[in-house]
Structures are given as C-alpha cells and as structure tokens.
Tab-separated table of C-alpha atoms in Angstrom:
chain	number	residue	atom	x	y	z
A	276	MET	CA	0.000	0.000	0.000
A	277	LEU	CA	1.126	3.542	-0.748
A	278	TYR	CA	0.222	6.781	1.023
A	279	THR	CA	2.933	9.111	-0.268
A	280	PRO	CA	3.308	11.261	-3.434
A	281	ASP	CA	4.870	8.155	-4.998
A	282	ILE	CA	1.290	7.401	-6.110
A	283	GLU	CA	1.518	10.210	-8.675
A	284	THR	CA	5.029	9.182	-9.738
A	285	LEU	CA	3.939	5.606	-10.422
A	286	ARG	CA	0.981	6.725	-12.525
A	287	VAL	CA	2.681	9.480	-14.521
A	288	ALA	CA	6.193	8.094	-14.970
A	289	HIS	CA	5.676	4.319	-14.843
A	290	ARG	CA	2.047	3.721	-15.985
A	291	ILE	CA	1.118	1.912	-12.753
A	292	CYS	CA	-2.338	2.966	-11.525
A	293	GLY	CA	-3.196	0.516	-8.741
A	294	THR	CA	-6.529	0.747	-6.947
A	295	LEU	CA	-7.457	3.447	-4.438
A	296	SER	CA	-9.088	1.851	-1.394
A	297	GLY	CA	-9.332	4.648	1.202
A	298	THR	CA	-12.352	6.742	2.154
A	299	LEU	CA	-12.453	10.438	1.304
A	300	PRO	CA	-13.308	12.497	4.427
A	301	SER	CA	-15.538	14.889	2.468
A	302	VAL	CA	-17.631	12.126	0.868
A	303	SER	CA	-17.358	9.237	3.289
A	304	GLN	CA	-20.783	7.727	2.561
A	305	GLN	CA	-19.920	6.409	-0.909
A	306	ASN	CA	-17.585	3.916	-2.523
A	307	VAL	CA	-17.251	5.225	-6.086
A	308	PHE	CA	-14.567	7.883	-5.625
A	309	LEU	CA	-11.937	6.720	-3.152
A	310	GLY	CA	-8.639	8.027	-1.805
A	311	THR	CA	-5.392	6.798	-0.300
A	312	PRO	CA	-3.999	4.279	0.351
A	313	LEU	CA	-3.246	2.899	-3.090
A	314	THR	CA	-3.335	-0.896	-3.271
A	315	LEU	CA	-1.131	-2.575	-5.874
A	316	LEU	CA	-1.740	-5.898	-7.577
A	317	PRO	CA	0.872	-8.589	-6.864
A	318	GLU	CA	1.789	-8.459	-10.562
A	319	GLU	CA	2.376	-4.705	-10.302
A	320	VAL	CA	4.632	-5.172	-7.277
A	321	ALA	CA	6.626	-7.912	-9.003
A	322	ALA	CA	7.073	-5.821	-12.161
A	323	LEU	CA	8.239	-2.754	-10.221
A	324	VAL	CA	10.693	-4.701	-8.061
A	325	ASN	CA	12.096	-6.790	-10.927
A	326	THR	CA	12.774	-3.653	-12.985
A	327	GLY	CA	14.429	-1.837	-10.076
A	328	ILE	CA	11.805	0.907	-9.861
A	329	ALA	CA	10.622	-0.018	-6.359
A	330	CYS	CA	11.578	-2.192	-3.411
A	331	ILE	CA	9.660	-4.106	-0.747
A	332	VAL	CA	9.660	-2.733	2.818
A	333	HIS	CA	8.580	-4.891	5.750
A	334	ASP	CA	7.000	-2.081	7.742
A	335	ALA	CA	5.996	-4.190	10.749
A	336	GLN	CA	9.594	-5.239	11.410
A	337	SER	CA	10.956	-1.748	10.745
A	338	HIS	CA	9.528	-0.354	13.993
A	339	GLY	CA	12.085	-1.133	16.679
A	340	THR	CA	11.745	-0.585	20.425
A	341	PRO	CA	13.088	2.917	21.191
A	342	THR	CA	16.038	3.190	23.548
A	343	LYS	CA	16.080	5.465	26.578
A	344	HIS	CA	18.435	7.863	24.801
A	345	GLN	CA	16.150	8.045	21.737
A	346	LEU	CA	13.101	8.811	23.884
A	347	GLN	CA	14.983	11.526	25.785
A	348	ARG	CA	16.211	13.060	22.554
A	349	TRP	CA	12.710	12.946	21.053
A	350	ALA	CA	11.217	14.627	24.170
A	351	GLN	CA	13.947	17.289	24.079
A	352	VAL	CA	13.263	18.118	20.445
A	353	ARG	CA	9.534	18.296	21.145
A	354	LYS	CA	10.159	20.681	24.066
A	355	LEU	CA	12.289	22.948	21.873
A	356	ILE	CA	9.532	23.066	19.259
A	357	ILE	CA	6.940	24.041	21.903
A	358	GLU	CA	9.193	26.772	23.328
A	359	ALA	CA	9.800	28.200	19.861
A	360	GLU	CA	6.057	28.220	19.218
A	361	MET	CA	5.441	30.101	22.488
A	362	ARG	CA	8.053	32.733	21.604
A	363	ASP	CA	6.575	33.237	18.149
A	364	ARG	CA	3.090	33.583	19.625
A	365	GLU	CA	4.207	36.205	22.168
A	366	ALA	CA	6.065	38.139	19.491
A	367	SER	CA	3.059	38.134	17.185
A	368	VAL	CA	0.688	39.693	19.765
A	369	ALA	CA	-0.024	43.212	18.475
A	370	PRO	CA	0.115	46.086	21.031
A	371	VAL	CA	-3.190	47.729	21.979
A	372	LYS	CA	-3.679	50.907	19.977
A	373	VAL	CA	-4.905	54.001	21.872
A	374	ASP	CA	-6.739	56.665	19.934
A	375	THR	CA	-5.142	60.007	20.914
A	376	SER	CA	-6.986	62.316	18.500
A	377	ASP	CA	-8.641	65.519	19.769
A	378	LYS	CA	-12.121	64.174	19.085
A	379	ALA	CA	-11.458	61.015	21.087
A	380	GLN	CA	-9.982	62.994	23.999
A	381	LYS	CA	-13.026	65.286	24.060
A	382	LYS	CA	-15.400	62.318	24.200
A	383	ARG	CA	-13.318	60.745	26.934
A	384	LEU	CA	-13.427	63.923	29.064
A	385	GLU	CA	-17.190	64.246	28.623
A	386	ARG	CA	-17.661	60.622	29.644
A	387	GLU	CA	-15.517	61.079	32.759
A	388	ALA	CA	-17.429	64.259	33.677
A	389	ARG	CA	-20.769	62.467	33.461
A	390	LYS	CA	-19.463	59.652	35.639
A	391	ALA	CA	-18.209	62.151	38.234
A	392	ALA	CA	-21.571	63.969	38.322
A	393	GLN	CA	-23.454	60.707	38.748
A	394	ALA	CA	-21.127	59.637	41.547
A	395	GLN	CA	-21.560	62.961	43.368
A	396	GLN	CA	-25.330	62.768	43.102
A	397	SER	CA	-25.419	59.213	44.467
A	398	GLU	CA	-23.216	60.220	47.421
A	399	LEU	CA	-25.641	62.983	48.375
A	400	SER	CA	-28.691	60.739	48.174
A	401	SER	CA	-27.360	57.704	49.961
A	402	VAL	CA	-24.276	56.250	51.466
A	403	THR	CA	-22.918	53.375	49.433
A	404	VAL	CA	-20.384	50.784	50.331
A	405	ALA	CA	-17.670	50.322	47.724
A	406	GLU	CA	-17.374	46.799	46.403
A	407	PRO	CA	-13.932	45.241	46.433
A	408	GLU	CA	-12.238	45.131	43.059
A	409	PRO	CA	-11.994	41.664	41.521
A	410	ALA	CA	-8.628	40.055	41.819
A	411	ALA	CA	-6.503	39.857	38.710
A	412	PRO	CA	-6.567	36.448	37.023
A	413	PRO	CA	-3.497	34.397	37.840
A	414	ALA	CA	-0.859	34.262	35.154
A	415	VAL	CA	-0.879	31.033	33.186
A	416	ALA	CA	2.415	29.257	33.297
A	417	GLN	CA	4.074	28.448	30.008
A	418	GLN	CA	3.664	24.733	30.619
A	419	GLN	CA	-0.141	25.218	30.989
A	420	GLN	CA	-0.603	27.257	27.810
A	421	ALA	CA	-2.093	25.602	24.750
A	422	TYR	CA	0.305	24.514	22.038
A	423	THR	CA	0.171	22.620	18.785
A	424	VAL	CA	1.035	18.932	18.839
A	425	HIS	CA	2.869	17.981	15.645
A	426	VAL	CA	2.229	14.343	14.770
A	427	PRO	CA	4.681	12.954	12.187
A	428	GLY	CA	2.990	11.778	9.000
A	429	PRO	CA	5.027	8.795	7.823
A	430	SER	CA	6.410	6.569	10.541
A	431	SER	CA	9.794	6.726	8.833
A	432	GLU	CA	10.312	10.134	10.491
A	433	LEU	CA	10.545	8.550	13.952
A	434	PRO	CA	14.142	8.160	15.186
A	435	TRP	CA	13.631	4.489	16.129
A	436	TYR	CA	12.371	3.527	12.653
A	437	THR	CA	14.839	1.500	10.587
A	438	ALA	CA	13.401	0.392	7.259
A	439	ARG	CA	13.900	-3.275	6.435
A	440	ILE	CA	14.245	-3.185	2.659
A	441	PHE	CA	14.318	-5.987	0.082
A	442	HIS	CA	15.497	-5.024	-3.397
A	443	THR	CA	14.630	-8.303	-5.135
A	444	ILE	CA	11.782	-10.788	-5.063
A	445	ASP	CA	14.195	-13.580	-4.118
A	446	GLU	CA	15.437	-11.672	-1.044
A	447	ALA	CA	11.875	-11.040	0.123
A	448	ARG	CA	10.920	-14.671	-0.499
A	449	GLU	CA	13.891	-15.975	1.516
A	450	ALA	CA	12.915	-13.703	4.416
A	451	GLY	CA	9.318	-14.948	4.292
A	452	VAL	CA	7.970	-11.491	3.462
A	453	TRP	CA	6.818	-12.124	-0.119
A	454	THR	CA	5.783	-15.367	-1.821
A	455	TYR	CA	4.377	-14.262	-5.200
A	456	PRO	CA	4.805	-15.854	-7.742
A	457	GLN	CA	5.044	-19.405	-6.475
A	458	ASP	CA	3.416	-21.600	-9.174
A	459	VAL	CA	2.961	-21.740	-12.940
A	460	LYS	CA	-0.326	-19.829	-12.871
A	461	GLU	CA	1.183	-16.898	-10.967
A	462	ARG	CA	4.346	-16.915	-13.091
A	463	ALA	CA	2.128	-16.723	-16.175
A	464	GLU	CA	0.245	-13.738	-14.725
A	465	CYS	CA	3.509	-11.942	-13.935
A	466	ALA	CA	4.920	-12.602	-17.406
A	467	VAL	CA	1.769	-11.447	-19.230
A	468	PHE	CA	1.388	-8.343	-17.087
A	469	ARG	CA	5.004	-7.292	-17.512
A	470	ASP	CA	5.016	-7.948	-21.266
A	471	LEU	CA	1.876	-5.869	-21.887
A	472	TRP	CA	3.100	-3.168	-19.493
A	473	GLU	CA	6.515	-2.900	-21.185
A	474	LYS	CA	4.737	-2.447	-24.531
A	475	GLY	CA	3.483	0.920	-23.222
A	476	ASN	CA	0.019	-0.090	-22.011
A	477	TYR	CA	-1.797	0.728	-18.788
A	478	LEU	CA	-3.331	-2.279	-17.047
A	479	GLY	CA	-6.074	-2.673	-14.476
A	480	PRO	CA	-8.176	-5.470	-12.946
A	481	GLY	CA	-10.402	-7.159	-15.532
A	482	ILE	CA	-12.600	-9.399	-13.406
A	483	LYS	CA	-15.718	-7.351	-14.255
A	484	PHE	CA	-15.275	-8.241	-17.925
A	485	GLY	CA	-14.378	-11.911	-17.532
A	486	GLY	CA	-10.599	-11.581	-17.788
A	487	ASN	CA	-7.473	-11.000	-15.749
A	488	TYR	CA	-6.656	-7.480	-16.927
A	489	LEU	CA	-8.088	-4.540	-18.808
A	490	VAL	CA	-5.541	-3.131	-21.269
A	491	TYR	CA	-5.627	0.627	-21.919
A	492	PRO	CA	-3.684	2.497	-24.632
A	493	GLY	CA	-3.279	5.457	-22.260
A	494	ASP	CA	-4.224	6.686	-18.808
A	495	PRO	CA	-7.551	5.088	-17.747
A	496	LEU	CA	-8.797	8.549	-16.772
A	497	ARG	CA	-8.621	9.534	-20.449
A	498	PHE	CA	-9.108	6.301	-22.408
A	499	HIS	CA	-11.412	3.303	-22.476
A	500	SER	CA	-9.777	-0.113	-22.432
A	501	HIS	CA	-9.258	-1.751	-25.819
A	502	PHE	CA	-8.577	-5.316	-24.670
A	503	VAL	CA	-9.709	-7.760	-22.011
A	504	ALA	CA	-6.738	-10.069	-21.383
A	505	SER	CA	-7.146	-13.566	-19.971
A	506	VAL	CA	-4.034	-15.506	-18.912
A	507	HIS	CA	-3.510	-19.188	-19.754
A	508	GLN	CA	-0.768	-21.266	-18.175
A	509	SER	CA	0.288	-22.841	-21.472
A	510	ARG	CA	0.129	-22.067	-25.161
A	511	THR	CA	-1.492	-25.467	-25.683
A	512	ALA	CA	-4.041	-25.153	-22.860
A	513	ALA	CA	-7.518	-26.366	-23.852
A	514	ILE	CA	-10.253	-23.750	-24.282
A	515	ARG	CA	-13.909	-24.762	-24.445
A	516	PRO	CA	-15.840	-23.613	-27.546
A	517	MET	CA	-18.454	-22.136	-25.212
A	518	ASP	CA	-15.774	-19.916	-23.665
A	519	ILE	CA	-14.621	-18.730	-27.086
A	520	VAL	CA	-18.194	-17.757	-27.993
A	521	ALA	CA	-18.664	-16.056	-24.621
A	522	PHE	CA	-15.418	-14.106	-24.977
A	523	GLY	CA	-16.385	-12.913	-28.449
A	524	ARG	CA	-19.927	-11.882	-27.547
A	525	LEU	CA	-18.861	-10.208	-24.302
A	526	GLY	CA	-16.149	-8.283	-26.113
A	527	THR	CA	-18.595	-7.123	-28.767
A	528	ALA	CA	-21.157	-6.004	-26.181
A	529	THR	CA	-18.540	-4.014	-24.269
A	530	LYS	CA	-16.697	-2.774	-27.398
A	531	LYS	CA	-13.494	-4.570	-26.441
A	532	VAL	CA	-11.365	-7.267	-28.045
A	533	HIS	CA	-10.728	-10.341	-25.909
A	534	LEU	CA	-7.040	-11.208	-25.757
A	535	LEU	CA	-5.955	-14.800	-25.087
A	536	CYS	CA	-2.478	-14.756	-23.510
A	537	GLY	CA	-0.529	-18.027	-23.635
A	538	TYR	CA	2.576	-18.478	-21.470
A	539	ASP	CA	5.532	-20.794	-22.082
A	540	ASP	CA	7.077	-21.649	-18.705
A	541	GLU	CA	10.270	-23.054	-20.239
A	542	SER	CA	11.199	-20.009	-22.315
A	543	GLY	CA	9.286	-17.434	-20.253
A	544	THR	CA	7.704	-15.944	-23.382
A	545	VAL	CA	4.101	-14.918	-24.061
A	546	SER	CA	1.982	-15.241	-27.219
A	547	TYR	CA	-1.343	-13.540	-27.972
A	548	HIS	CA	-4.518	-14.356	-29.903
A	549	SER	CA	-7.465	-11.974	-30.144
A	550	ILE	CA	-11.138	-12.922	-30.398
A	551	GLU	CA	-13.913	-10.679	-31.666
A	552	TRP	CA	-17.384	-11.166	-33.091
A	553	ALA	CA	-17.568	-11.338	-36.889
A	554	SER	CA	-19.630	-8.141	-37.143
A	555	PHE	CA	-17.530	-6.239	-34.632
A	556	GLY	CA	-16.616	-2.681	-35.652
C-alpha cells in the first residue's frame, strides 16, 4: 500500500495505476470515488521490483523498540519546538492601539465628567459601600498554555524507525515477506502483465469483464480499455468452444477485443490471440 506522493510518480512516470481503497473524508458515505492508500496488484509489485523501480519494505519489522536515549532526545526536540512556538506567539501579539486624536480625547473627558456627576449625586442621596475590586486572574504558566502537537505523517520520520528493505523478489521470499509468484499460474500472470506493461500499455483489474486485466492504450482517466486479457498457463491449454463464444460476444457487447495470452514456462515468453465477433466494428 502507498500513502505518499509516490502514487503520482507511479501513474505518470511508470504507468502503474493501482486501486485506491481509502475513504475520502468529504464524501465518506460512498464507494465510487476513493482516496489513499493505493493498493497494488501482486503483478504490479513484481514488475516494479524486478525492474528496479521499487523495493519491498517490511513495515511491521521496521519499527524497533526505542532506547532510553532516543526517547529523551525525542522529548527534548519536542520541548524545543513548543518553546519556539510560544516565543513566536508572544512576538506576534499586536500592542493595543490608543486613539489620541482631539475628538477622542473630548469624548473621553465628557464621559468622565458624566461619571463624576453621577457619583456625586449618588453620594448625596445615599451612602454606598464600595465593592472590592476583583482580583486579577493568575498568570498562566508556560507549561499550561495551549500549544500545537505535531504528529509525524510517515512513521519513517521517527528516530527508532529503521526500514527493512528488500530489493529483489528472491530476497523477500527468503525472508518470508513475499511469496508471489510461487506456481505456474502466478508466473504466467507476472509474465503477461510485464510484457503488456513494457509495450506501453496501462493495465487494471479485468474481473468485471471476464478476464485478468483490462488493457488501456493510455491513462484510464482519459481512455477506455481496448482489450480484455485472460491468462492461460500454457500455449497449448484447452479452451472450451463455449468460452470462445462467450469471450467474443462479451467483447462485442462491451466494445473490447478479448485477448488470449498463452505463457511458455520453459522459455518465459508470451503469445497472444485476439477474439472478436464477426460483425464487430
């Protein structure tokens, strides 16, 4: 899964779209338009790692137990950030402006004169007992003042995080982190995906159209898919006539060509055959 701006890099530079699976805060009660994280197909992960574009990180094992020194250092840095925030807040408090114009002074004198006349009149009519002035509010200590808590976004920013990285599929498999591909079927899927991807196509899940992948000539946000690719473990694998008819009719109804992808496990090569209805186009 990906949460970082690498999502844009994969789509723009490497034609890997993945599937967004997170809920958008502004439209949480729907499942049509989704947000981060981005979930990658196993074939996409294998293609990226095998070509050196990406690597596999075992995030669960990358979080070590922090030492006493690391915790003290982290608390010290946090304290320095809070103190700097307090100083900036005190410096940004604007001084109270006092209007010293002649008009304002005249109004102020008139107001004080009225108050003095009212006080003199009340003294003559009755004797009043002066109420004690309210005590000044106690000064709030710096430790009790509100401050902003900065929570690090990616966990890789924590000082006790040490990424455990695997640069090849074999390394990840030996460590028990990654097992795909592990049989002929999965090797065929990886080979077909990578071959179509390296030809400049965009690929996405094709289960809704009866295949393994949808093949796009460009970004799926701009283009419709042209092919529905189904993967077969062997070039000589048997295909039922009913399936051939179904592939052709389904492709015609959805305006797509069904692509039969045969894989040769010995040579690691892929061959293609397309099926379409006779009146297609």
